[in-house]
Structure formats: C-alpha cells, structure tokens
Coordinates of C-alpha atoms and ligand atoms in Angstrom, one line a residue:
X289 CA -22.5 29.6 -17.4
X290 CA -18.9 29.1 -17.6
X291 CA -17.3 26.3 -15.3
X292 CA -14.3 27.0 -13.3
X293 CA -14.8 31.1 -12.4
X294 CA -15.2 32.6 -9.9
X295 CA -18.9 32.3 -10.2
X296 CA -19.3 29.0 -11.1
X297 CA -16.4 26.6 -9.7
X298 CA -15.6 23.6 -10.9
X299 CA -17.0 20.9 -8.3
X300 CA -14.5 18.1 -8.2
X301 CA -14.7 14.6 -5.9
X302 CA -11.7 12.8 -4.9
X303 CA -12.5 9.7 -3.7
X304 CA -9.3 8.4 -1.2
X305 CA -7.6 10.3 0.7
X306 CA -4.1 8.7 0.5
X307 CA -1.0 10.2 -1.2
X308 CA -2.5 10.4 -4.9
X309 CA -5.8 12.0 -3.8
X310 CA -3.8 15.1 -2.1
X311 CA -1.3 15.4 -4.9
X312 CA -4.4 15.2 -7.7
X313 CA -6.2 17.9 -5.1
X314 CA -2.7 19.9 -5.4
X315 CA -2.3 20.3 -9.0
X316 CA -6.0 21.0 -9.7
X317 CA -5.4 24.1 -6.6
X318 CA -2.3 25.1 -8.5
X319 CA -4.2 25.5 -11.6
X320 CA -4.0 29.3 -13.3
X321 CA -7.5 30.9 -14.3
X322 CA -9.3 28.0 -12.3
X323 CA -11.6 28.1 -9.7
X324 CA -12.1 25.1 -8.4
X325 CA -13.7 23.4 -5.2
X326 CA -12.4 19.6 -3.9
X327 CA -14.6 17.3 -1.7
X328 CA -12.4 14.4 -1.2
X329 CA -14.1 11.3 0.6
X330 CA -12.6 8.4 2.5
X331 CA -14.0 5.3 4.0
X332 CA -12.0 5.3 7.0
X333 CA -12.3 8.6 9.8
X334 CA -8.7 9.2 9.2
X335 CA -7.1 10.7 6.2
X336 CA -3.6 9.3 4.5
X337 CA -4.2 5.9 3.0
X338 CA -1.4 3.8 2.6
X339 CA 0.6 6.5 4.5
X340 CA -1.1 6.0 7.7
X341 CA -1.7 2.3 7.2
X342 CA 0.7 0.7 5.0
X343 CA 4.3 2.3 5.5
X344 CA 6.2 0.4 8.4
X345 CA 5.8 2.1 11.6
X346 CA 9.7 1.7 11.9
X347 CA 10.5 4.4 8.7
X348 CA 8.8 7.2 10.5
X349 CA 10.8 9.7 8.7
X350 CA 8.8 8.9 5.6
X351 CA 5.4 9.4 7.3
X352 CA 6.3 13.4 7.4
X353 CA 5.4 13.2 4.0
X354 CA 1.7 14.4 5.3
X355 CA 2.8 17.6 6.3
X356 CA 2.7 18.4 2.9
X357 CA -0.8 16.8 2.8
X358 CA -1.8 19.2 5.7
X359 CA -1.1 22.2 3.8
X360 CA -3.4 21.3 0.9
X361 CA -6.1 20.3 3.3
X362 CA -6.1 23.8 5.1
X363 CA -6.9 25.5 1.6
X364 CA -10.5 27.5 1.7
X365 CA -11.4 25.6 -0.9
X366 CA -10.9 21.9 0.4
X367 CA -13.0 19.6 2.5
X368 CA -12.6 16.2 3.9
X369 CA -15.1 13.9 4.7
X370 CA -13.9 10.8 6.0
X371 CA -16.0 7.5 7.1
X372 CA -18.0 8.0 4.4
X373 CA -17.5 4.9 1.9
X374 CA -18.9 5.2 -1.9
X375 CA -20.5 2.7 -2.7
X376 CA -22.0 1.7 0.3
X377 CA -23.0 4.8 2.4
X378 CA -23.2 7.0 -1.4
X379 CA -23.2 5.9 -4.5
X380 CA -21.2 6.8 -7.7
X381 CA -24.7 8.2 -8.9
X382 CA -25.0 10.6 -5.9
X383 CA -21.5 11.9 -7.2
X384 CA -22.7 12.6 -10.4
X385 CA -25.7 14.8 -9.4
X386 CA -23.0 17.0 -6.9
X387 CA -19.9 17.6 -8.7
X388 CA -18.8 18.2 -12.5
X389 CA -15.7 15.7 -12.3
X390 CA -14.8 12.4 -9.6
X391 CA -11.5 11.3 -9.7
X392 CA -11.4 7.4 -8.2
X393 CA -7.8 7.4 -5.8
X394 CA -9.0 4.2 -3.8
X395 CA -5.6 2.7 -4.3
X396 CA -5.4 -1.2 -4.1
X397 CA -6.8 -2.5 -0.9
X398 CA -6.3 -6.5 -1.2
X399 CA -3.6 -8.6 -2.4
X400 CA -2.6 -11.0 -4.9
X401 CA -2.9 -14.8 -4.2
X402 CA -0.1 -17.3 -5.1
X403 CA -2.7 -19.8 -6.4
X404 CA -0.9 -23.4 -4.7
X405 CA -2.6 -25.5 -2.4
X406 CA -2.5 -24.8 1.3
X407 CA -2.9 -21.3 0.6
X408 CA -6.1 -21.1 2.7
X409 CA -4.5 -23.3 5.9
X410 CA -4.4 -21.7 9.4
X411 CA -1.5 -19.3 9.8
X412 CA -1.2 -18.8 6.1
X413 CA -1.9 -14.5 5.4
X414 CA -2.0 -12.0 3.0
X415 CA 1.3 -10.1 3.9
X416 CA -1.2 -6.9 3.5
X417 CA -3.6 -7.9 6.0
X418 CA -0.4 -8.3 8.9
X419 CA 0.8 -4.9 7.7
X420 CA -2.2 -3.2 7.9
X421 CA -3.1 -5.0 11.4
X422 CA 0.1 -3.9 12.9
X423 CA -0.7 -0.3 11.3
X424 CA -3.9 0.1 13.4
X425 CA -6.2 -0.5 10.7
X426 CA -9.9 0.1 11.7
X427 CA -10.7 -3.4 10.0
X428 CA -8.0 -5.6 10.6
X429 CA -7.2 -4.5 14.7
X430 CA -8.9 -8.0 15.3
X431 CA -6.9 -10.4 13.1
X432 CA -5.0 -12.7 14.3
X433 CA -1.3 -13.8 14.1
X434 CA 0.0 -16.8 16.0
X435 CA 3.3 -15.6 17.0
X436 CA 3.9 -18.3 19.2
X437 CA 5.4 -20.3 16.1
X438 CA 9.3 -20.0 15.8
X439 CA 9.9 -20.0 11.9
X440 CA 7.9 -18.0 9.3
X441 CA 8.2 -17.4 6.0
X442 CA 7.2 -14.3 3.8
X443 CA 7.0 -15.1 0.0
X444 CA 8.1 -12.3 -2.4
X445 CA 11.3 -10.0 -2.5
X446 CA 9.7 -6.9 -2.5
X447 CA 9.6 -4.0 -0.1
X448 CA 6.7 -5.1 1.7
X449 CA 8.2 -8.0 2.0
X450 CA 11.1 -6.7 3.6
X451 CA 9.2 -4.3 5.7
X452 CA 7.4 -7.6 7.2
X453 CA 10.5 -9.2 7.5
X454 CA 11.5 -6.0 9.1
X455 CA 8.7 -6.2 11.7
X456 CA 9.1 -9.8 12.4
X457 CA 12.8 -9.7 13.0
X458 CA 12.6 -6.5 15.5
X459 CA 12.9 -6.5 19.1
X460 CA 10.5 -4.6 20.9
X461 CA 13.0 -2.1 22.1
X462 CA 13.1 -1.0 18.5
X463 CA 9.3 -1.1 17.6
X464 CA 8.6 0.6 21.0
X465 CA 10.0 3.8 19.2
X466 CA 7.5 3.1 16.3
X467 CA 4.0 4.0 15.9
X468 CA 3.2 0.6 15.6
X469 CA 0.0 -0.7 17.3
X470 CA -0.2 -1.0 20.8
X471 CA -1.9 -4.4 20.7
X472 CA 1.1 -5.3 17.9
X473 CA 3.9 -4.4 20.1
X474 CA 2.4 -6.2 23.1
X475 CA 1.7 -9.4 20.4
X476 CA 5.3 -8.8 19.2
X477 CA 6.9 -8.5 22.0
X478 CA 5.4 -12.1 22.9
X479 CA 6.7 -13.2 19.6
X480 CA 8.6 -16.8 19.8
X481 CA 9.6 -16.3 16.0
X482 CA 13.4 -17.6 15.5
X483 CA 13.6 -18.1 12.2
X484 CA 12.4 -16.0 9.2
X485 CA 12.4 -17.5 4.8
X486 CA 12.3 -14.6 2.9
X487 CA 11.7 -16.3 -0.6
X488 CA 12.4 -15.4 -3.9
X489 CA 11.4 -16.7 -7.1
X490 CA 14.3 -15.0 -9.5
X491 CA 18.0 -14.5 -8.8
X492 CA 19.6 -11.4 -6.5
X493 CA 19.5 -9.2 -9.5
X494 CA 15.7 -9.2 -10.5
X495 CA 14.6 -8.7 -6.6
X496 CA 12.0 -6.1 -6.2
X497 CA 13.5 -4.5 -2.9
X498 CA 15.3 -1.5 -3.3
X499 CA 19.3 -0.8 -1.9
X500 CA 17.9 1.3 0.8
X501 CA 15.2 -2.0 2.5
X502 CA 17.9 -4.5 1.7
X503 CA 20.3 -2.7 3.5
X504 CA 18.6 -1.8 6.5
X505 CA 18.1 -5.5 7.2
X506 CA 21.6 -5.5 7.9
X507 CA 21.2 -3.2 10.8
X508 CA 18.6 -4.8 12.8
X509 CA 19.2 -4.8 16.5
X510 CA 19.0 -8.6 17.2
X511 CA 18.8 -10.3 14.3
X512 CA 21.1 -11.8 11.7
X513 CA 20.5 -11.8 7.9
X514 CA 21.8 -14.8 6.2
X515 CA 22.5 -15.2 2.4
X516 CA 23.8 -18.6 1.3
X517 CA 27.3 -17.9 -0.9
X518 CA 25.5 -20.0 -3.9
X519 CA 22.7 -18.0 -3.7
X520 CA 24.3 -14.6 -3.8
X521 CA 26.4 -15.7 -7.0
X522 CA 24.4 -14.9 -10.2
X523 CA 23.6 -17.2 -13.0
X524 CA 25.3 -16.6 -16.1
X525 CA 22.2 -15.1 -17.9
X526 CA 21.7 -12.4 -14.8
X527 CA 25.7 -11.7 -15.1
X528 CA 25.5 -11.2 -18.9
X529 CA 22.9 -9.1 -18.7
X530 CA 24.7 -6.9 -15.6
X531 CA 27.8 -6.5 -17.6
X532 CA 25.5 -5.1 -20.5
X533 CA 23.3 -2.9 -18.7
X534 CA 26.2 -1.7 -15.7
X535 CA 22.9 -1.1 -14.0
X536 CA 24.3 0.8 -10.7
X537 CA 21.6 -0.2 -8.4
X538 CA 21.3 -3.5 -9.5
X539 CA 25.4 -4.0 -8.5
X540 CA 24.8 -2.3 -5.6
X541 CA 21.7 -4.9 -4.4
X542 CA 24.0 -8.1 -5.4
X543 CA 27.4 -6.7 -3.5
X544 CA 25.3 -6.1 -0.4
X545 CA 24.2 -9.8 -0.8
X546 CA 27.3 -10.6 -1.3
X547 CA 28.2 -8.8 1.7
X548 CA 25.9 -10.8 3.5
X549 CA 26.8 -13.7 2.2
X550 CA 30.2 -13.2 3.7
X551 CA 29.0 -12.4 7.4
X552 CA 29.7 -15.0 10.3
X553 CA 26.8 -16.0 13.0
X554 CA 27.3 -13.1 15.2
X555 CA 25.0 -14.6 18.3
X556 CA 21.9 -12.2 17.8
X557 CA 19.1 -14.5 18.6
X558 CA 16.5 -14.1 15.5
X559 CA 17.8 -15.3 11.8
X560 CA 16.2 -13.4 8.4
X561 CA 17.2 -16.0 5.7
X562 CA 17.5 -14.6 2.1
X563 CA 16.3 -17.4 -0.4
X564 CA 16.6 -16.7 -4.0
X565 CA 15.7 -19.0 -7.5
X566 CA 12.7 -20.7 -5.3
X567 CA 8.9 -20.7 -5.5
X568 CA 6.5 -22.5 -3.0
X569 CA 4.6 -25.2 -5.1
X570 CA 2.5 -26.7 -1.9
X571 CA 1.9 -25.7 2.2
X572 CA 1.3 -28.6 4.1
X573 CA -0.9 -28.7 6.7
X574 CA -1.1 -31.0 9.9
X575 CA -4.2 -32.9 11.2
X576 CA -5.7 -29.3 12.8
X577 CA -5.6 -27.9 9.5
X578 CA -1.9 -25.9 10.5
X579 CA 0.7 -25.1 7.9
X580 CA 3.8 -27.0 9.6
X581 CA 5.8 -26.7 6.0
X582 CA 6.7 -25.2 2.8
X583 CA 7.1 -27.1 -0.3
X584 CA 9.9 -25.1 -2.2
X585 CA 10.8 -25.9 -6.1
X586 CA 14.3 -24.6 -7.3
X587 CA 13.9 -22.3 -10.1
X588 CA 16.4 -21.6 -13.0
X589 CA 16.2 -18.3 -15.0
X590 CA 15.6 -18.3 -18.5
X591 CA 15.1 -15.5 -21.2
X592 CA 12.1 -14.4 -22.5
X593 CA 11.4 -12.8 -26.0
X594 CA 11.5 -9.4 -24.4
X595 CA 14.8 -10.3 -23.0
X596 CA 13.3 -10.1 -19.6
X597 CA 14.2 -13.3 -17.5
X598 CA 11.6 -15.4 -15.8
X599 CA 12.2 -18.2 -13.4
X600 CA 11.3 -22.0 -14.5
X601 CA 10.8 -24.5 -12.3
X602 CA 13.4 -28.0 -12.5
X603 CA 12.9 -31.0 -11.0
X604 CA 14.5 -30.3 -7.4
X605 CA 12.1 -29.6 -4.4
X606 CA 12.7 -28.7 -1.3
X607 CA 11.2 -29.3 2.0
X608 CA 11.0 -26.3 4.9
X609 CA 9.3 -26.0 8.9
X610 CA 7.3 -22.9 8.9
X611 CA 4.2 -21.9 11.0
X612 CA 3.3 -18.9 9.4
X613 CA 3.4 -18.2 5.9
X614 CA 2.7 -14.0 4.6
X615 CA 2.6 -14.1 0.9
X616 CA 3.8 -11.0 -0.3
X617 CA 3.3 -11.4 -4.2
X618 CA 1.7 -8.1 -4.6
X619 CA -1.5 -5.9 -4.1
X620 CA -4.5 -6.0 -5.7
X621 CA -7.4 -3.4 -6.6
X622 CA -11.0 -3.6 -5.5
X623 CA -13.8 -2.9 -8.1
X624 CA -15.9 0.0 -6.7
X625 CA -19.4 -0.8 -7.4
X626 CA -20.3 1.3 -10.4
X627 CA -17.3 2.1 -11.8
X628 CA -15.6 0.1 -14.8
X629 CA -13.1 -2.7 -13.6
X630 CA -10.2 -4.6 -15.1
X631 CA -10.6 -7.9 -13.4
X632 CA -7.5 -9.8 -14.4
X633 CA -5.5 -6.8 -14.1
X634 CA -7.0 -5.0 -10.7
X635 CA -7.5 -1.8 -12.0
X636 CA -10.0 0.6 -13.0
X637 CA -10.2 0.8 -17.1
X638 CA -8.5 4.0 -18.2
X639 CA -6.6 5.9 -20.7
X640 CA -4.1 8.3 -19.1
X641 CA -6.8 8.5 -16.2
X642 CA -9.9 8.5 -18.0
X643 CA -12.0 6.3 -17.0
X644 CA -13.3 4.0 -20.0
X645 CA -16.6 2.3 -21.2
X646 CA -16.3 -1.0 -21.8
X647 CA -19.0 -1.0 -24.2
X648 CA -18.8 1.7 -25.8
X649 CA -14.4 2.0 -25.4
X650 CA -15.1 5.8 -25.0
X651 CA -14.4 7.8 -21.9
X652 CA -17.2 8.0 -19.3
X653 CA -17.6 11.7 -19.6
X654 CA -16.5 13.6 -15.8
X655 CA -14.7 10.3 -14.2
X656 CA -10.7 9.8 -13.8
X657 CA -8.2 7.6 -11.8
X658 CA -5.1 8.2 -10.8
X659 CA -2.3 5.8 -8.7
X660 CA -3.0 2.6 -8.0
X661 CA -6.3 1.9 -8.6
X662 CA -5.2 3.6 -12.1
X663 CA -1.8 1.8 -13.0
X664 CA -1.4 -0.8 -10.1
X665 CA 0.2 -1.4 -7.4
X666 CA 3.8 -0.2 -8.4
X667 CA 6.6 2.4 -7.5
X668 CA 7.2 4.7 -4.1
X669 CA 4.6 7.7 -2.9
X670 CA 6.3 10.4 -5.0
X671 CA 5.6 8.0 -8.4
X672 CA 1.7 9.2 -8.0
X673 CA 2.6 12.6 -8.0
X674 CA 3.0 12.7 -12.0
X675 CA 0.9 10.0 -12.2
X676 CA -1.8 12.3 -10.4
X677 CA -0.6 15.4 -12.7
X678 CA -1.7 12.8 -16.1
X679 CA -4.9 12.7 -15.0
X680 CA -5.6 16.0 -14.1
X681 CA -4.0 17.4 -17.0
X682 CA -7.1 15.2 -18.9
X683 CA -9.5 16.5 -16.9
X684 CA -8.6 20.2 -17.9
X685 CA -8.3 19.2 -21.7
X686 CA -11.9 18.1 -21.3
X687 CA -12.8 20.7 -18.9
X688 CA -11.8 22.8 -21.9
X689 CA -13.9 21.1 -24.3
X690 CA -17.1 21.5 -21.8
X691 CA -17.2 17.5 -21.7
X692 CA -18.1 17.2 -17.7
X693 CA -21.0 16.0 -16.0
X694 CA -23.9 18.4 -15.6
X695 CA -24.5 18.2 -12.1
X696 CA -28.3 18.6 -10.6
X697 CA -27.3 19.7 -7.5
X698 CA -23.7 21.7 -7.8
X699 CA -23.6 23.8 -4.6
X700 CA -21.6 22.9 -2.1
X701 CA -24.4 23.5 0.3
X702 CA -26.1 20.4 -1.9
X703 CA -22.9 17.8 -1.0
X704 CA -22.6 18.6 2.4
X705 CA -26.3 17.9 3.1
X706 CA -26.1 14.8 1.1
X707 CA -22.9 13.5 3.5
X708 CA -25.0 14.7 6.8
X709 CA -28.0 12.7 5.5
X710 CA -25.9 9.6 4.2
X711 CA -23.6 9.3 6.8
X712 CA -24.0 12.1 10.2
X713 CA -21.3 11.0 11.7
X714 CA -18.8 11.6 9.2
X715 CA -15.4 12.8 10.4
X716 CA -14.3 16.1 9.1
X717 CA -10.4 17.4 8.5
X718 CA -10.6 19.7 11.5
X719 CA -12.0 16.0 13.5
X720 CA -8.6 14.7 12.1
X721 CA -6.6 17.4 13.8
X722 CA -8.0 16.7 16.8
X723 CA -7.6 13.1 17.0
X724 CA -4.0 14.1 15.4
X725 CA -3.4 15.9 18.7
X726 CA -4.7 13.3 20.7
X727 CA -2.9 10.6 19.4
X728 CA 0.4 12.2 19.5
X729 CA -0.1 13.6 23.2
X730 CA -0.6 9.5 23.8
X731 CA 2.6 8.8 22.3
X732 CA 4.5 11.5 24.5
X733 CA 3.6 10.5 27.8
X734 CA 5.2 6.6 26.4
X735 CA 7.6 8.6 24.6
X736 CA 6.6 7.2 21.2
X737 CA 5.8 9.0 18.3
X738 CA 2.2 8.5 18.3
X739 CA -0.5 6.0 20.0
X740 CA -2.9 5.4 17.4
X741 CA -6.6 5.2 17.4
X742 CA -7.2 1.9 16.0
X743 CA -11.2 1.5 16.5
X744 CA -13.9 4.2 15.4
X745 CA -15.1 3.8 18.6
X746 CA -12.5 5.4 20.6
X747 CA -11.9 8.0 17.7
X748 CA -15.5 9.2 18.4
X749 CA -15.2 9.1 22.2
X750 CA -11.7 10.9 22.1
X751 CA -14.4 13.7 20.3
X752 CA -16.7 13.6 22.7
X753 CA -19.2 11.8 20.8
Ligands
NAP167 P1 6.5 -5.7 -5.7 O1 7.6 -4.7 -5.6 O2 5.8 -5.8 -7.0 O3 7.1 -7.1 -5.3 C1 6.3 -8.3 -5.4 C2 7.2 -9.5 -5.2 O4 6.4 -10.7 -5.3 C3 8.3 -9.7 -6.3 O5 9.5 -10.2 -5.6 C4 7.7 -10.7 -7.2 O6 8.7 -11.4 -7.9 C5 7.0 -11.6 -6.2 N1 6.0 -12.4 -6.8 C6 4.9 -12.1 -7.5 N2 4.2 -13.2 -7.8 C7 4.8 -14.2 -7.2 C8 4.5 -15.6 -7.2 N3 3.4 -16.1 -7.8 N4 5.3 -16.4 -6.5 C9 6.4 -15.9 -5.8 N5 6.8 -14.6 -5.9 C10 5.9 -13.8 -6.6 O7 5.3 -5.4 -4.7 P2 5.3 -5.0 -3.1 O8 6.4 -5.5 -2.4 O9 3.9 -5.4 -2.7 O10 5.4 -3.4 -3.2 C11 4.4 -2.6 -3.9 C12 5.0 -1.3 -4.2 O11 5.2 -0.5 -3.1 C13 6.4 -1.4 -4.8 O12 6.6 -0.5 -5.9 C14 7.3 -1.1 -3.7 O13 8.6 -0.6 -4.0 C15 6.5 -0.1 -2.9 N6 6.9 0.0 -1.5 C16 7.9 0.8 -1.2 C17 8.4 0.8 0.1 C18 9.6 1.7 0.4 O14 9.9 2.6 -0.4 N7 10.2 1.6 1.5 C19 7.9 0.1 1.1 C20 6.8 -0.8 0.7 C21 6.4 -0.8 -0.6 P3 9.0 -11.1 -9.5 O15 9.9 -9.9 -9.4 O16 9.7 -12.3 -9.9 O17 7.7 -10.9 -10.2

C-alpha cells in the first residue's frame, strides 16, 4: 500500500528535539498530498535543545523562538517523548522496525579541545559544559566552577565565547532578571572574578562574534571592556583584504573595537579584556595541580592558498595570572551508537542529509540528518531551518522512489508501546506544558522570567510522580 495517504502515513522519527528537529517536523507537516505522522524523541524530559540549554539566559528575547515550536507540537499528528535516549534506553534498530524514515537532529553535545598541555588541570573547562551548567542542564547542575578566583580567561572569539564572557562579567542585579539557574546566580553572585582574557588567535577582522555580541559587551552594567589601541589596528594583510572586500560587518566589528579601544577606565569594578593575534601554547599548574597561568604566543597572520588568513605563531610569548580557563574553540558531535560517524570531523556522514555507508558509500536507505550533527556546529538557529528543508526535501525524493525502510511494526499503537516498555516514565509534550507552567509561576513570585527545573527529580515530583 501506498505510503504517505491517508491510509497509510508515513511514520517518521526525529530524534532531538532542539530547533532543527521542529523545523524538519514543520516542513514535512507542510507537505502537499502527504500524510505524515512525527514521533520526535529526546534524551532529556524537556524539549528545545540548545534553545533551552545553550542560549544565555540574559538574551531572553531569543528564547521566544519556541513559541513557534509550540505550535508544531500541538499538531494532531505530532508526539513528544522526551527522556527517552536512543541508544541507550532504544536502539537505532528499534527505530527501524516502527517508522519508514529517522531523521538524527542530536546536534553537537561536547566540545572541541585545544590540544596544549595543562588542558586537563583543575579549573580548566569546556566553555560548553559552564554554559550548559548555568542553563540548568539535567547533567551538568553538579559541576563545579571555582569562582572564588579573580581573573579568568575564555579562549576563542566566538559568540559563546562572548556569551560566557557575558555571564562572567554580569552583576547579579542583571542575571537576576535572567532564567539563569538558581544555584548559578547564587554561585555568581559569590563570584570574586575581577578580571576576564577573552583571547583570540587571528586579528579584529576574522573574529567569530557577530556586531550584535560585540556590542552588547559594551553595555554591561559593571564592567569595562578593554581593547589595547595596537590590538584594534589591523595588520596590513587584514586591511588589504577589508578595502577589497568593503565587507560592511566586518567594518562595523573593527570600529566598535576601535571604539573600545578609545574608552577611558570608567571605575566599574570587573574588566573584559579583548586579546587578539594570541594562542595559549601551555597552562601552568601549581603544586595542587591548579592552573595559576596562561602561556600566550603572539601570532602574525599570513595568507593561505585560498586567500583565507591563518595565524602563525613568532617567537614572542607571553606570560598571564588566570584561575580559570573556558576554552571556547568550538563544539563537537557525539557518535550515536549505530549510526555512521565522521570522527575527525564530528559529524554524522551524509550527502545533503542522507545518511551514508561507509562501506558501501551509498545512502543507508530511510535515515537523514539535519543541523549540527549534519554540517557542524556553525551559524544562528534560523541557519537549520533550510538546512532542515535539504534534508527533508531528500527524504521526499526517495519517499517518491519507495526507497524507505519497511517497518515490522508501523502503527503508532506499536511505538508508543515500545516507549512505555523501554522507558515508562517518559515525559510527554503535554508533561512539558505543565512543568512549562510550573516553572514560570516560580519565576513570577521572584519576578524572573522563569525558575527552571534543573534535576529530573523535581520535574517528576512537580507531576506528581
Ligand atoms: P565559532 O563561532 O566557530 O567560534 C570558535 C572560536 O574558536 C573562533 O574564534 C576560532 O578562531 C576559535 N578557535 C578554534 N580553534 C582554536 C584554537 N585551537 N585555539 C584558539 N582559538 C581557536 O563557535 P562558537 O562560538 O562555539 O559558536 C558556535 C555557533 O553558534 C556559531 O555559529 C555562533 O555564531 C553560534 N552562536 C550564536 C549566538 C548568537 O547568535 N547570539 C550565540 C552563541 C552561539 P578562528 O576563527 O581563528 O578559527
């Protein structure tokens, strides 16, 4: 029988639940002539990925994003069921005897290492492992920060670099208005940090952050950004290259550091230091085992073939006090067991979404990717909207050519038994909106916009469970 009527929908899984799974659920809904039915899985209760636990709690305007989310969710045709992890609680296998096409969202869930020495000292992180702890993530509620250090440093020039920055730098009259934690805010608020390194290893003009970040740090309540004058001038190469290109944004980004460059001490009592055309070669440790400093090499930039231009280290080193070190280089996907992985490059192999065989270098019939976990970790939570639309756009081509899996157990009678016999205490979407509810009438009565539920635990008692 025909796949996709009204008789015999097409059964598709989405497995995450962050931005790209709902826009891949969207434009499979919006679909003419289809009839389709979406399971979409998460391993944590709550729904959102990156959304809920990796946008700073201080850009709250971009969380409202998931409104749109909510509307695909409340489609007849759409179920959630979160805290059930593939993999561990089902596996890929278990997928493939429910539904006639799995499309792997997991996004990337670890981060890139710098590969120096002292990397693994005490109070050297992962900048994704402060974010997500000071997001409420279920796993990371119990790391561990030591605050009590007065100058840090965060590696990378990015925006999650600049949203840690961001976090660091804040006084807790500002993150009180947050969602932030409430175990972070009461850490932060404790916070001795004076001094913050922002590093990077290019010039002004090749940093990741966007106009937007950059300029925001220049409107923090009680802190001060500093930019040395030398290291807002460019180097002839990146000046060259701006009077080629007139790349608008990229002027934009070096006036404003300019502009900071030009700014006196104003008295505010925490510093954010912009450092540009320096890489850490080495943390040093003390006696306990404690980063105490950074190693810094200066960098000049040089062109490559491609006429991009890549820093190289000279002879000059540098010598910094830090405490606490966040590398912020980058995330990094996770392999999910079962499903084709590019190791060196954190992804899952794929062409346009399709998931490829590594022996065979053919498409593993009825399995896509889409957003990170497809392309890596790049661009803002609108970029995986067409990146979502590639994929599904294969999986209607070969929806067309009848090249999906053949399903033993295609009801969705069959998947929902399997989830209650896997994992019973899964959380549903209508669970969500009540912890939703709950979490937000926590927030009122401290006149935030949200208290968060940061342990399963409490998510299930707050249900009664
Ligand atoms: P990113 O934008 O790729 O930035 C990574 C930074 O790490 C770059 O400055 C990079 O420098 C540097 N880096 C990489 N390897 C390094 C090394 N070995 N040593 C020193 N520095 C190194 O990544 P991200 O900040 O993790 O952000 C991920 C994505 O999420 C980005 O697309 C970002 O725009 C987006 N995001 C957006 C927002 C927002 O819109 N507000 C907030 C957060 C994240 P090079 O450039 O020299 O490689």
């Amino acid at each position: 029988m025909e796949v996709g009527t009204d008789a015999n929908p097409l059964r598709v899984a989405i497995i995450g639940s962050g931005p790209t799974g709902f826009y891949a659920a969207e434009h499979l809904m919006k679909r003419e002539r289809l009839a389709v039915e979406i399971d979409m899985y998460d391993r944590l209760p709550t729904p959102f990925g990156l959304v809920r636990g990796g946008v700073a709690p201080d850009h709250q305007k971009i969380k409202t994003v998931t409104k749109a989310y909510d509307r695909i969710a409340a489609k007849p045709n759409f179920r959630f069921y979160g805290y059930v992890e593939i993999g561990t609680d089902m596996t890929v296998g278990d997928l493939r005897d429910h539904y006639h096409q799995i499309i792997y969202c997991t996004g990337a869930q670890t981060d890139r290492d710098m590969g120096i020495p002292g990397e693994d000292l005490k109070g050297s992180h992962a900048a994704t492992e402060f974010v997500a702890w000071y997001n409420g993530h279920p796993d990371y509620r119990n790391f561990e920060f030591d605050l009590s250090q007065e100058r840090a440093a965060v590696i990378g020039v990015g925006n999650v670099a600049v949203d840690v920055c961001r976090i660091l730098c804040r006084t807790s009259e500002e993150l009180a208005k947050t969602d932030i934690a409430d175990y972070a805010l009461e850490a932060l608020s404790k916070s001795c940090i004076k001094e913050v390194h922002m590093v990077g290893r290019r010039g002004p003009a090749q940093a990741a952050f966007s106009n937007p970040e950059i300029k925001e740090l220049g409107e923090m309540a009680d802190a001060t950004v500093c930019v040395l004058p030398e290291d807002a001038e460019l180097d002839p190469l990146s000046r060259d290259k701006l009077e080629a290109t007139q790349d608008k944004a990229m002027m934009k980004k070096v006036a404003t550091l300019k502009e900071f460059s030009r700014r006196g001490s104003n008295g505010k009592s925490r510093r954010l230091r912009l450092r540009f055309l320096a890489s850490p070669v080495e943390l040093v440790g003390d006696a306990a085992g404690q980063v105490v400093k950074m190693r810094l090499v200066r960098n000049e930039l040089h062109e490559q073939e491609d006429g991009a231009l890549r820093p190289k280290p000279t002879d000059r080193f540098e010598e910094v006090d830090v405490g606490l070190v966040f590398r912020s280089v980058g995330y990094r996907g996770v392999r999910l067991p079962g499903v084709p992985f590019h190791e060196k490059w954190g992804v899952i192999l794929n062409e346009k979404g399709r998931v490829m065989d590594p022996d065979t270098n053919q498409p593993m019939v009825g399995e896509y990717t889409a957003g990170w976990i497809k392309r890596g970790p790049s661009g803002i939570i609108g970029t995986n909207k067409p990146d979502a639309l590639e994929t599904v756009n294969c999986m209607m081509e070969d929806l067309k050519e009848s090249s999906i899996l053949n399903p033993s157990r295609p009801q969705p009678e069959a998947a929902e038994e399997m989830v209650r016999r896997s994992k019973p205490d899964f959380f549903s979407y209508e669970d969500w909106h009540r912890l939703d509810e709950c979490e937000m009438a926590r927030g009122k009565e401290l006149n935030r916009p949200r208290l968060k539920f940061t342990c399963v635990e409490d998510m299930k008692s707050a249900l009664g469970r």
